[in-house]
Amino acid sequence: MKQRTLILCALLSTNLAFADTPAETRVKDFKTILRSFEPMGVVIRGRDPYRKDAFIKQADALKLAANAPFAHFPAGSSANSRAKANIWSEPARFNSEKNQFISRVNGLSSAAQAGDIAAIRQAYGQIAQSCKSCHDAFRAPEK
Ligand code: ASC
């Protein structure tokens, strides 16, 4: 083989070796979600002061991050993952969990804009409920 071809092959295989699988990508995306969701929880629990502008930024960061993991559930991507098979056998149910989550994330953002603490608290609790509901239905327990 020509040297140029060899170099190209080496570069390509290195890229493939370091590329995330869909399962790894969605785990990273869910962790990105937690980077805004958790600090808001600390405020909700009264451990950090509520500041309207900072809270709006966190709620908007959550909104920006919320859709990302759902683009990385291609059929057959259950290896090395806690994703349950019914994600793919019950797509309408999975999609409705996703839609409910996104709509509640939008609700939190609206409540944050309004600076309405009671509404923020309620919207936040609804999001946590969405996390739990989807995990209960579609995520296998930790091994
Ligand atoms: C979190 C987290 C979840 C949800 C869930 C809410 O912070 O990591 O999976 O909230 O525990 O019930």
PDB file of N, CA and C in Angstrom, residues 33-127:
ATOM      1  N   ILE A  33     -27.362  17.007  31.481  1.00  0.00           N
ATOM      2  CA  ILE A  33     -28.646  17.412  32.053  1.00  0.00           C
ATOM      3  C   ILE A  33     -28.508  17.614  33.561  1.00  0.00           C
ATOM      4  N   LEU A  34     -27.820  16.684  34.214  1.00  0.00           N
ATOM      5  CA  LEU A  34     -27.678  16.782  35.677  1.00  0.00           C
ATOM      6  C   LEU A  34     -26.863  18.002  36.100  1.00  0.00           C
ATOM      7  N   ARG A  35     -25.985  18.484  35.238  1.00  0.00           N
ATOM      8  CA  ARG A  35     -25.164  19.645  35.611  1.00  0.00           C
ATOM      9  C   ARG A  35     -25.993  20.914  35.807  1.00  0.00           C
ATOM     10  N   SER A  36     -27.175  20.990  35.234  1.00  0.00           N
ATOM     11  CA  SER A  36     -28.067  22.107  35.578  1.00  0.00           C
ATOM     12  C   SER A  36     -29.182  21.664  36.526  1.00  0.00           C
ATOM     13  N   PHE A  37     -29.627  20.420  36.370  1.00  0.00           N
ATOM     14  CA  PHE A  37     -30.758  19.962  37.208  1.00  0.00           C
ATOM     15  C   PHE A  37     -30.380  19.899  38.689  1.00  0.00           C
ATOM     16  N   GLU A  38     -29.191  19.377  38.977  1.00  0.00           N
ATOM     17  CA  GLU A  38     -28.806  19.214  40.389  1.00  0.00           C
ATOM     18  C   GLU A  38     -28.629  20.544  41.127  1.00  0.00           C
ATOM     19  N   PRO A  39     -27.916  21.514  40.553  1.00  0.00           N
ATOM     20  CA  PRO A  39     -27.798  22.802  41.270  1.00  0.00           C
ATOM     21  C   PRO A  39     -29.152  23.465  41.533  1.00  0.00           C
ATOM     22  N   MET A  40     -30.100  23.300  40.624  1.00  0.00           N
ATOM     23  CA  MET A  40     -31.437  23.854  40.888  1.00  0.00           C
ATOM     24  C   MET A  40     -32.087  23.125  42.058  1.00  0.00           C
ATOM     25  N   GLY A  41     -31.826  21.831  42.170  1.00  0.00           N
ATOM     26  CA  GLY A  41     -32.352  21.063  43.302  1.00  0.00           C
ATOM     27  C   GLY A  41     -31.802  21.565  44.624  1.00  0.00           C
ATOM     28  N   VAL A  42     -30.537  21.957  44.609  1.00  0.00           N
ATOM     29  CA  VAL A  42     -29.912  22.482  45.828  1.00  0.00           C
ATOM     30  C   VAL A  42     -30.620  23.772  46.257  1.00  0.00           C
ATOM     31  N   VAL A  43     -30.969  24.602  45.288  1.00  0.00           N
ATOM     32  CA  VAL A  43     -31.724  25.837  45.584  1.00  0.00           C
ATOM     33  C   VAL A  43     -33.117  25.480  46.114  1.00  0.00           C
ATOM     34  N   ILE A  44     -33.782  24.562  45.434  1.00  0.00           N
ATOM     35  CA  ILE A  44     -35.140  24.146  45.829  1.00  0.00           C
ATOM     36  C   ILE A  44     -35.144  23.624  47.273  1.00  0.00           C
ATOM     37  N   ARG A  45     -34.088  22.905  47.634  1.00  0.00           N
ATOM     38  CA  ARG A  45     -34.006  22.360  48.996  1.00  0.00           C
ATOM     39  C   ARG A  45     -33.523  23.387  50.008  1.00  0.00           C
ATOM     40  N   GLY A  46     -33.314  24.628  49.550  1.00  0.00           N
ATOM     41  CA  GLY A  46     -32.961  25.703  50.467  1.00  0.00           C
ATOM     42  C   GLY A  46     -31.516  25.684  50.927  1.00  0.00           C
ATOM     43  N   ARG A  47     -30.672  24.911  50.239  1.00  0.00           N
ATOM     44  CA  ARG A  47     -29.254  24.831  50.632  1.00  0.00           C
ATOM     45  C   ARG A  47     -28.422  25.902  49.949  1.00  0.00           C
ATOM     46  N   ASP A  48     -28.935  26.438  48.855  1.00  0.00           N
ATOM     47  CA  ASP A  48     -28.316  27.575  48.180  1.00  0.00           C
ATOM     48  C   ASP A  48     -29.395  28.647  48.047  1.00  0.00           C
ATOM     49  N   PRO A  49     -28.987  29.919  48.072  1.00  0.00           N
ATOM     50  CA  PRO A  49     -29.995  30.977  47.959  1.00  0.00           C
ATOM     51  C   PRO A  49     -30.642  30.989  46.572  1.00  0.00           C
ATOM     52  N   TYR A  50     -31.901  31.352  46.523  1.00  0.00           N
ATOM     53  CA  TYR A  50     -32.575  31.535  45.237  1.00  0.00           C
ATOM     54  C   TYR A  50     -32.222  32.913  44.687  1.00  0.00           C
ATOM     55  N   ARG A  51     -31.653  32.923  43.481  1.00  0.00           N
ATOM     56  CA  ARG A  51     -31.418  34.184  42.764  1.00  0.00           C
ATOM     57  C   ARG A  51     -32.060  34.046  41.406  1.00  0.00           C
ATOM     58  N   LYS A  52     -32.997  34.941  41.149  1.00  0.00           N
ATOM     59  CA  LYS A  52     -33.831  34.783  39.963  1.00  0.00           C
ATOM     60  C   LYS A  52     -33.013  34.626  38.679  1.00  0.00           C
ATOM     61  N   ASP A  53     -32.067  35.533  38.434  1.00  0.00           N
ATOM     62  CA  ASP A  53     -31.344  35.507  37.155  1.00  0.00           C
ATOM     63  C   ASP A  53     -30.496  34.237  37.007  1.00  0.00           C
ATOM     64  N   ALA A  54     -29.834  33.851  38.092  1.00  0.00           N
ATOM     65  CA  ALA A  54     -29.008  32.638  38.044  1.00  0.00           C
ATOM     66  C   ALA A  54     -29.890  31.415  37.807  1.00  0.00           C
ATOM     67  N   PHE A  55     -31.061  31.424  38.436  1.00  0.00           N
ATOM     68  CA  PHE A  55     -31.958  30.277  38.282  1.00  0.00           C
ATOM     69  C   PHE A  55     -32.476  30.180  36.846  1.00  0.00           C
ATOM     70  N   ILE A  56     -32.792  31.335  36.257  1.00  0.00           N
ATOM     71  CA  ILE A  56     -33.236  31.353  34.848  1.00  0.00           C
ATOM     72  C   ILE A  56     -32.162  30.739  33.958  1.00  0.00           C
ATOM     73  N   LYS A  57     -30.901  31.096  34.225  1.00  0.00           N
ATOM     74  CA  LYS A  57     -29.801  30.554  33.405  1.00  0.00           C
ATOM     75  C   LYS A  57     -29.722  29.039  33.534  1.00  0.00           C
ATOM     76  N   GLN A  58     -29.893  28.518  34.746  1.00  0.00           N
ATOM     77  CA  GLN A  58     -29.851  27.059  34.943  1.00  0.00           C
ATOM     78  C   GLN A  58     -31.025  26.386  34.228  1.00  0.00           C
ATOM     79  N   ALA A  59     -32.195  27.005  34.347  1.00  0.00           N
ATOM     80  CA  ALA A  59     -33.380  26.417  33.704  1.00  0.00           C
ATOM     81  C   ALA A  59     -33.222  26.429  32.181  1.00  0.00           C
ATOM     82  N   ASP A  60     -32.597  27.493  31.660  1.00  0.00           N
ATOM     83  CA  ASP A  60     -32.365  27.550  30.209  1.00  0.00           C
ATOM     84  C   ASP A  60     -31.303  26.545  29.776  1.00  0.00           C
ATOM     85  N   ALA A  61     -30.286  26.353  30.615  1.00  0.00           N
ATOM     86  CA  ALA A  61     -29.253  25.348  30.308  1.00  0.00           C
ATOM     87  C   ALA A  61     -29.897  23.962  30.251  1.00  0.00           C
ATOM     88  N   LEU A  62     -30.810  23.713  31.179  1.00  0.00           N
ATOM     89  CA  LEU A  62     -31.516  22.425  31.172  1.00  0.00           C
ATOM     90  C   LEU A  62     -32.317  22.264  29.884  1.00  0.00           C
ATOM     91  N   LYS A  63     -32.997  23.359  29.497  1.00  0.00           N
ATOM     92  CA  LYS A  63     -33.797  23.313  28.271  1.00  0.00           C
ATOM     93  C   LYS A  63     -32.920  22.998  27.058  1.00  0.00           C
ATOM     94  N   LEU A  64     -31.757  23.605  27.000  1.00  0.00           N
ATOM     95  CA  LEU A  64     -30.832  23.363  25.876  1.00  0.00           C
ATOM     96  C   LEU A  64     -30.328  21.928  25.848  1.00  0.00           C
ATOM     97  N   ALA A  65     -30.180  21.333  27.026  1.00  0.00           N
ATOM     98  CA  ALA A  65     -29.578  19.997  27.116  1.00  0.00           C
ATOM     99  C   ALA A  65     -30.611  18.878  27.022  1.00  0.00           C
ATOM    100  N   ALA A  66     -31.882  19.207  27.240  1.00  0.00           N
ATOM    101  CA  ALA A  66     -32.890  18.175  27.526  1.00  0.00           C
ATOM    102  C   ALA A  66     -33.141  17.201  26.373  1.00  0.00           C
ATOM    103  N   ASN A  67     -33.047  17.684  25.145  1.00  0.00           N
ATOM    104  CA  ASN A  67     -33.368  16.815  24.005  1.00  0.00           C
ATOM    105  C   ASN A  67     -32.245  15.863  23.615  1.00  0.00           C
ATOM    106  N   ALA A  68     -31.013  16.256  23.943  1.00  0.00           N
ATOM    107  CA  ALA A  68     -29.849  15.599  23.339  1.00  0.00           C
ATOM    108  C   ALA A  68     -29.813  14.075  23.477  1.00  0.00           C
ATOM    109  N   PRO A  69     -30.040  13.521  24.682  1.00  0.00           N
ATOM    110  CA  PRO A  69     -29.831  12.067  24.791  1.00  0.00           C
ATOM    111  C   PRO A  69     -30.779  11.255  23.917  1.00  0.00           C
ATOM    112  N   PHE A  70     -31.941  11.811  23.637  1.00  0.00           N
ATOM    113  CA  PHE A  70     -32.971  11.033  22.934  1.00  0.00           C
ATOM    114  C   PHE A  70     -32.637  10.789  21.465  1.00  0.00           C
ATOM    115  N   ALA A  71     -31.625  11.501  20.956  1.00  0.00           N
ATOM    116  CA  ALA A  71     -31.166  11.260  19.582  1.00  0.00           C
ATOM    117  C   ALA A  71     -30.208  10.071  19.527  1.00  0.00           C
ATOM    118  N   HIS A  72     -29.916   9.479  20.674  1.00  0.00           N
ATOM    119  CA  HIS A  72     -28.893   8.421  20.719  1.00  0.00           C
ATOM    120  C   HIS A  72     -29.426   7.116  21.311  1.00  0.00           C
ATOM    121  N   PHE A  73     -30.620   6.755  20.854  1.00  0.00           N
ATOM    122  CA  PHE A  73     -31.195   5.453  21.210  1.00  0.00           C
ATOM    123  C   PHE A  73     -31.505   4.663  19.933  1.00  0.00           C
ATOM    124  N   PRO A  74     -30.520   4.475  19.035  1.00  0.00           N
ATOM    125  CA  PRO A  74     -30.826   3.689  17.842  1.00  0.00           C
ATOM    126  C   PRO A  74     -31.115   2.236  18.224  1.00  0.00           C
ATOM    127  N   ALA A  75     -31.975   1.605  17.431  1.00  0.00           N
ATOM    128  CA  ALA A  75     -32.291   0.199  17.684  1.00  0.00           C
ATOM    129  C   ALA A  75     -30.998  -0.608  17.738  1.00  0.00           C
ATOM    130  N   GLY A  76     -30.942  -1.522  18.690  1.00  0.00           N
ATOM    131  CA  GLY A  76     -29.773  -2.389  18.785  1.00  0.00           C
ATOM    132  C   GLY A  76     -28.640  -1.813  19.615  1.00  0.00           C
ATOM    133  N   SER A  77     -28.879  -0.687  20.297  1.00  0.00           N
ATOM    134  CA  SER A  77     -27.783  -0.072  21.067  1.00  0.00           C
ATOM    135  C   SER A  77     -27.910  -0.367  22.557  1.00  0.00           C
ATOM    136  N   SER A  78     -28.226  -1.623  22.876  1.00  0.00           N
ATOM    137  CA  SER A  78     -28.437  -1.968  24.287  1.00  0.00           C
ATOM    138  C   SER A  78     -27.232  -2.653  24.936  1.00  0.00           C
ATOM    139  N   ALA A  79     -26.169  -2.868  24.157  1.00  0.00           N
ATOM    140  CA  ALA A  79     -24.973  -3.485  24.742  1.00  0.00           C
ATOM    141  C   ALA A  79     -24.296  -2.524  25.714  1.00  0.00           C
ATOM    142  N   ASN A  80     -23.760  -3.055  26.808  1.00  0.00           N
ATOM    143  CA  ASN A  80     -23.084  -2.225  27.819  1.00  0.00           C
ATOM    144  C   ASN A  80     -23.941  -1.046  28.242  1.00  0.00           C
ATOM    145  N   SER A  81     -25.182  -1.318  28.512  1.00  0.00           N
ATOM    146  CA  SER A  81     -26.129  -0.250  28.792  1.00  0.00           C
ATOM    147  C   SER A  81     -27.240  -0.795  29.683  1.00  0.00           C
ATOM    148  N   ARG A  82     -27.828   0.095  30.481  1.00  0.00           N
ATOM    149  CA  ARG A  82     -28.980  -0.310  31.287  1.00  0.00           C
ATOM    150  C   ARG A  82     -30.299  -0.105  30.541  1.00  0.00           C
ATOM    151  N   ALA A  83     -30.202   0.322  29.295  1.00  0.00           N
ATOM    152  CA  ALA A  83     -31.412   0.528  28.495  1.00  0.00           C
ATOM    153  C   ALA A  83     -32.157  -0.797  28.321  1.00  0.00           C
ATOM    154  N   LYS A  84     -33.453  -0.806  28.629  1.00  0.00           N
ATOM    155  CA  LYS A  84     -34.253  -2.025  28.502  1.00  0.00           C
ATOM    156  C   LYS A  84     -34.808  -2.156  27.085  1.00  0.00           C
ATOM    157  N   ALA A  85     -35.072  -3.412  26.697  1.00  0.00           N
ATOM    158  CA  ALA A  85     -35.504  -3.682  25.321  1.00  0.00           C
ATOM    159  C   ALA A  85     -36.831  -3.012  24.979  1.00  0.00           C
ATOM    160  N   ASN A  86     -37.650  -2.719  26.008  1.00  0.00           N
ATOM    161  CA  ASN A  86     -38.957  -2.123  25.678  1.00  0.00           C
ATOM    162  C   ASN A  86     -38.845  -0.681  25.180  1.00  0.00           C
ATOM    163  N   ILE A  87     -37.653  -0.077  25.279  1.00  0.00           N
ATOM    164  CA  ILE A  87     -37.453   1.222  24.620  1.00  0.00           C
ATOM    165  C   ILE A  87     -37.790   1.086  23.135  1.00  0.00           C
ATOM    166  N   TRP A  88     -37.400  -0.063  22.570  1.00  0.00           N
ATOM    167  CA  TRP A  88     -37.591  -0.259  21.133  1.00  0.00           C
ATOM    168  C   TRP A  88     -38.853  -1.049  20.809  1.00  0.00           C
ATOM    169  N   SER A  89     -39.382  -1.786  21.790  1.00  0.00           N
ATOM    170  CA  SER A  89     -40.614  -2.526  21.508  1.00  0.00           C
ATOM    171  C   SER A  89     -41.859  -1.716  21.866  1.00  0.00           C
ATOM    172  N   GLU A  90     -41.670  -0.661  22.669  1.00  0.00           N
ATOM    173  CA  GLU A  90     -42.793   0.222  23.021  1.00  0.00           C
ATOM    174  C   GLU A  90     -42.417   1.673  22.704  1.00  0.00           C
ATOM    175  N   PRO A  91     -42.146   1.958  21.433  1.00  0.00           N
ATOM    176  CA  PRO A  91     -41.633   3.294  21.094  1.00  0.00           C
ATOM    177  C   PRO A  91     -42.610   4.419  21.435  1.00  0.00           C
ATOM    178  N   ALA A  92     -43.905   4.168  21.321  1.00  0.00           N
ATOM    179  CA  ALA A  92     -44.872   5.234  21.612  1.00  0.00           C
ATOM    180  C   ALA A  92     -44.824   5.608  23.090  1.00  0.00           C
ATOM    181  N   ARG A  93     -44.676   4.589  23.929  1.00  0.00           N
ATOM    182  CA  ARG A  93     -44.608   4.833  25.368  1.00  0.00           C
ATOM    183  C   ARG A  93     -43.322   5.586  25.735  1.00  0.00           C
ATOM    184  N   PHE A  94     -42.209   5.161  25.114  1.00  0.00           N
ATOM    185  CA  PHE A  94     -40.931   5.831  25.365  1.00  0.00           C
ATOM    186  C   PHE A  94     -41.003   7.287  24.903  1.00  0.00           C
ATOM    187  N   ASN A  95     -41.598   7.478  23.732  1.00  0.00           N
ATOM    188  CA  ASN A  95     -41.719   8.829  23.180  1.00  0.00           C
ATOM    189  C   ASN A  95     -42.607   9.715  24.045  1.00  0.00           C
ATOM    190  N   SER A  96     -43.626   9.133  24.627  1.00  0.00           N
ATOM    191  CA  SER A  96     -44.499   9.946  25.463  1.00  0.00           C
ATOM    192  C   SER A  96     -43.803  10.330  26.776  1.00  0.00           C
ATOM    193  N   GLU A  97     -42.954   9.455  27.291  1.00  0.00           N
ATOM    194  CA  GLU A  97     -42.132   9.825  28.460  1.00  0.00           C
ATOM    195  C   GLU A  97     -41.213  10.995  28.107  1.00  0.00           C
ATOM    196  N   LYS A  98     -40.590  10.883  26.945  1.00  0.00           N
ATOM    197  CA  LYS A  98     -39.697  11.952  26.490  1.00  0.00           C
ATOM    198  C   LYS A  98     -40.465  13.265  26.351  1.00  0.00           C
ATOM    199  N   ASN A  99     -41.621  13.216  25.670  1.00  0.00           N
ATOM    200  CA  ASN A  99     -42.393  14.445  25.443  1.00  0.00           C
ATOM    201  C   ASN A  99     -42.847  15.072  26.750  1.00  0.00           C
ATOM    202  N   GLN A 100     -43.237  14.237  27.692  1.00  0.00           N
ATOM    203  CA  GLN A 100     -43.661  14.755  28.995  1.00  0.00           C
ATOM    204  C   GLN A 100     -42.493  15.448  29.700  1.00  0.00           C
ATOM    205  N   PHE A 101     -41.320  14.822  29.629  1.00  0.00           N
ATOM    206  CA  PHE A 101     -40.109  15.396  30.231  1.00  0.00           C
ATOM    207  C   PHE A 101     -39.813  16.770  29.603  1.00  0.00           C
ATOM    208  N   ILE A 102     -39.794  16.820  28.274  1.00  0.00           N
ATOM    209  CA  ILE A 102     -39.475  18.083  27.587  1.00  0.00           C
ATOM    210  C   ILE A 102     -40.506  19.152  27.947  1.00  0.00           C
ATOM    211  N   SER A 103     -41.757  18.781  27.991  1.00  0.00           N
ATOM    212  CA  SER A 103     -42.783  19.773  28.287  1.00  0.00           C
ATOM    213  C   SER A 103     -42.647  20.290  29.730  1.00  0.00           C
ATOM    214  N   ARG A 104     -42.250  19.425  30.642  1.00  0.00           N
ATOM    215  CA  ARG A 104     -42.042  19.855  32.030  1.00  0.00           C
ATOM    216  C   ARG A 104     -40.791  20.727  32.175  1.00  0.00           C
ATOM    217  N   VAL A 105     -39.778  20.427  31.368  1.00  0.00           N
ATOM    218  CA  VAL A 105     -38.574  21.270  31.353  1.00  0.00           C
ATOM    219  C   VAL A 105     -38.942  22.678  30.855  1.00  0.00           C
ATOM    220  N   ASN A 106     -39.788  22.726  29.839  1.00  0.00           N
ATOM    221  CA  ASN A 106     -40.258  24.034  29.364  1.00  0.00           C
ATOM    222  C   ASN A 106     -41.070  24.740  30.437  1.00  0.00           C
ATOM    223  N   GLY A 107     -41.847  23.972  31.182  1.00  0.00           N
ATOM    224  CA  GLY A 107     -42.637  24.535  32.275  1.00  0.00           C
ATOM    225  C   GLY A 107     -41.756  25.145  33.356  1.00  0.00           C
ATOM    226  N   LEU A 108     -40.645  24.488  33.658  1.00  0.00           N
ATOM    227  CA  LEU A 108     -39.723  25.025  34.668  1.00  0.00           C
ATOM    228  C   LEU A 108     -39.105  26.325  34.177  1.00  0.00           C
ATOM    229  N   SER A 109     -38.772  26.363  32.902  1.00  0.00           N
ATOM    230  CA  SER A 109     -38.190  27.579  32.338  1.00  0.00           C
ATOM    231  C   SER A 109     -39.186  28.747  32.427  1.00  0.00           C
ATOM    232  N   SER A 110     -40.451  28.481  32.121  1.00  0.00           N
ATOM    233  CA  SER A 110     -41.473  29.536  32.237  1.00  0.00           C
ATOM    234  C   SER A 110     -41.617  30.009  33.674  1.00  0.00           C
ATOM    235  N   ALA A 111     -41.654  29.066  34.601  1.00  0.00           N
ATOM    236  CA  ALA A 111     -41.788  29.418  36.018  1.00  0.00           C
ATOM    237  C   ALA A 111     -40.583  30.237  36.484  1.00  0.00           C
ATOM    238  N   ALA A 112     -39.385  29.869  35.969  1.00  0.00           N
ATOM    239  CA  ALA A 112     -38.172  30.605  36.338  1.00  0.00           C
ATOM    240  C   ALA A 112     -38.234  32.033  35.805  1.00  0.00           C
ATOM    241  N   GLN A 113     -38.690  32.181  34.578  1.00  0.00           N
ATOM    242  CA  GLN A 113     -38.843  33.523  33.984  1.00  0.00           C
ATOM    243  C   GLN A 113     -39.787  34.374  34.824  1.00  0.00           C
ATOM    244  N   ALA A 114     -40.861  33.744  35.281  1.00  0.00           N
ATOM    245  CA  ALA A 114     -41.859  34.469  36.077  1.00  0.00           C
ATOM    246  C   ALA A 114     -41.357  34.732  37.498  1.00  0.00           C
ATOM    247  N   GLY A 115     -40.338  34.006  37.919  1.00  0.00           N
ATOM    248  CA  GLY A 115     -39.815  34.180  39.276  1.00  0.00           C
ATOM    249  C   GLY A 115     -40.804  33.723  40.335  1.00  0.00           C
ATOM    250  N   ASP A 116     -41.636  32.756  39.948  1.00  0.00           N
ATOM    251  CA  ASP A 116     -42.695  32.267  40.840  1.00  0.00           C
ATOM    252  C   ASP A 116     -42.194  31.002  41.560  1.00  0.00           C
ATOM    253  N   ILE A 117     -41.789  31.180  42.813  1.00  0.00           N
ATOM    254  CA  ILE A 117     -41.136  30.088  43.543  1.00  0.00           C
ATOM    255  C   ILE A 117     -42.032  28.858  43.683  1.00  0.00           C
ATOM    256  N   ALA A 118     -43.296  29.084  43.975  1.00  0.00           N
ATOM    257  CA  ALA A 118     -44.202  27.935  44.141  1.00  0.00           C
ATOM    258  C   ALA A 118     -44.301  27.160  42.833  1.00  0.00           C
ATOM    259  N   ALA A 119     -44.398  27.892  41.723  1.00  0.00           N
ATOM    260  CA  ALA A 119     -44.488  27.240  40.408  1.00  0.00           C
ATOM    261  C   ALA A 119     -43.173  26.548  40.058  1.00  0.00           C
ATOM    262  N   ILE A 120     -42.054  27.162  40.427  1.00  0.00           N
ATOM    263  CA  ILE A 120     -40.733  26.560  40.191  1.00  0.00           C
ATOM    264  C   ILE A 120     -40.637  25.223  40.915  1.00  0.00           C
ATOM    265  N   ARG A 121     -41.024  25.260  42.181  1.00  0.00           N
ATOM    266  CA  ARG A 121     -40.984  24.066  43.018  1.00  0.00           C
ATOM    267  C   ARG A 121     -41.822  22.944  42.406  1.00  0.00           C
ATOM    268  N   GLN A 122     -43.014  23.301  41.968  1.00  0.00           N
ATOM    269  CA  GLN A 122     -43.924  22.304  41.395  1.00  0.00           C
ATOM    270  C   GLN A 122     -43.354  21.738  40.083  1.00  0.00           C
ATOM    271  N   ALA A 123     -42.864  22.647  39.222  1.00  0.00           N
ATOM    272  CA  ALA A 123     -42.336  22.210  37.925  1.00  0.00           C
ATOM    273  C   ALA A 123     -41.104  21.326  38.122  1.00  0.00           C
ATOM    274  N   TYR A 124     -40.279  21.701  39.080  1.00  0.00           N
ATOM    275  CA  TYR A 124     -39.076  20.906  39.347  1.00  0.00           C
ATOM    276  C   TYR A 124     -39.455  19.497  39.805  1.00  0.00           C
ATOM    277  N   GLY A 125     -40.415  19.427  40.695  1.00  0.00           N
ATOM    278  CA  GLY A 125     -40.874  18.127  41.190  1.00  0.00           C
ATOM    279  C   GLY A 125     -41.458  17.277  40.077  1.00  0.00           C
ATOM    280  N   GLN A 126     -42.137  17.927  39.143  1.00  0.00           N
ATOM    281  CA  GLN A 126     -42.706  17.184  38.009  1.00  0.00           C
ATOM    282  C   GLN A 126     -41.606  16.615  37.115  1.00  0.00           C
ATOM    283  N   ILE A 127     -40.534  17.380  36.941  1.00  0.00           N
ATOM    284  CA  ILE A 127     -39.415  16.871  36.137  1.00  0.00           C
ATOM    285  C   ILE A 127     -38.793  15.652  36.825  1.00  0.00           C
TER     286      ILE A 127
END
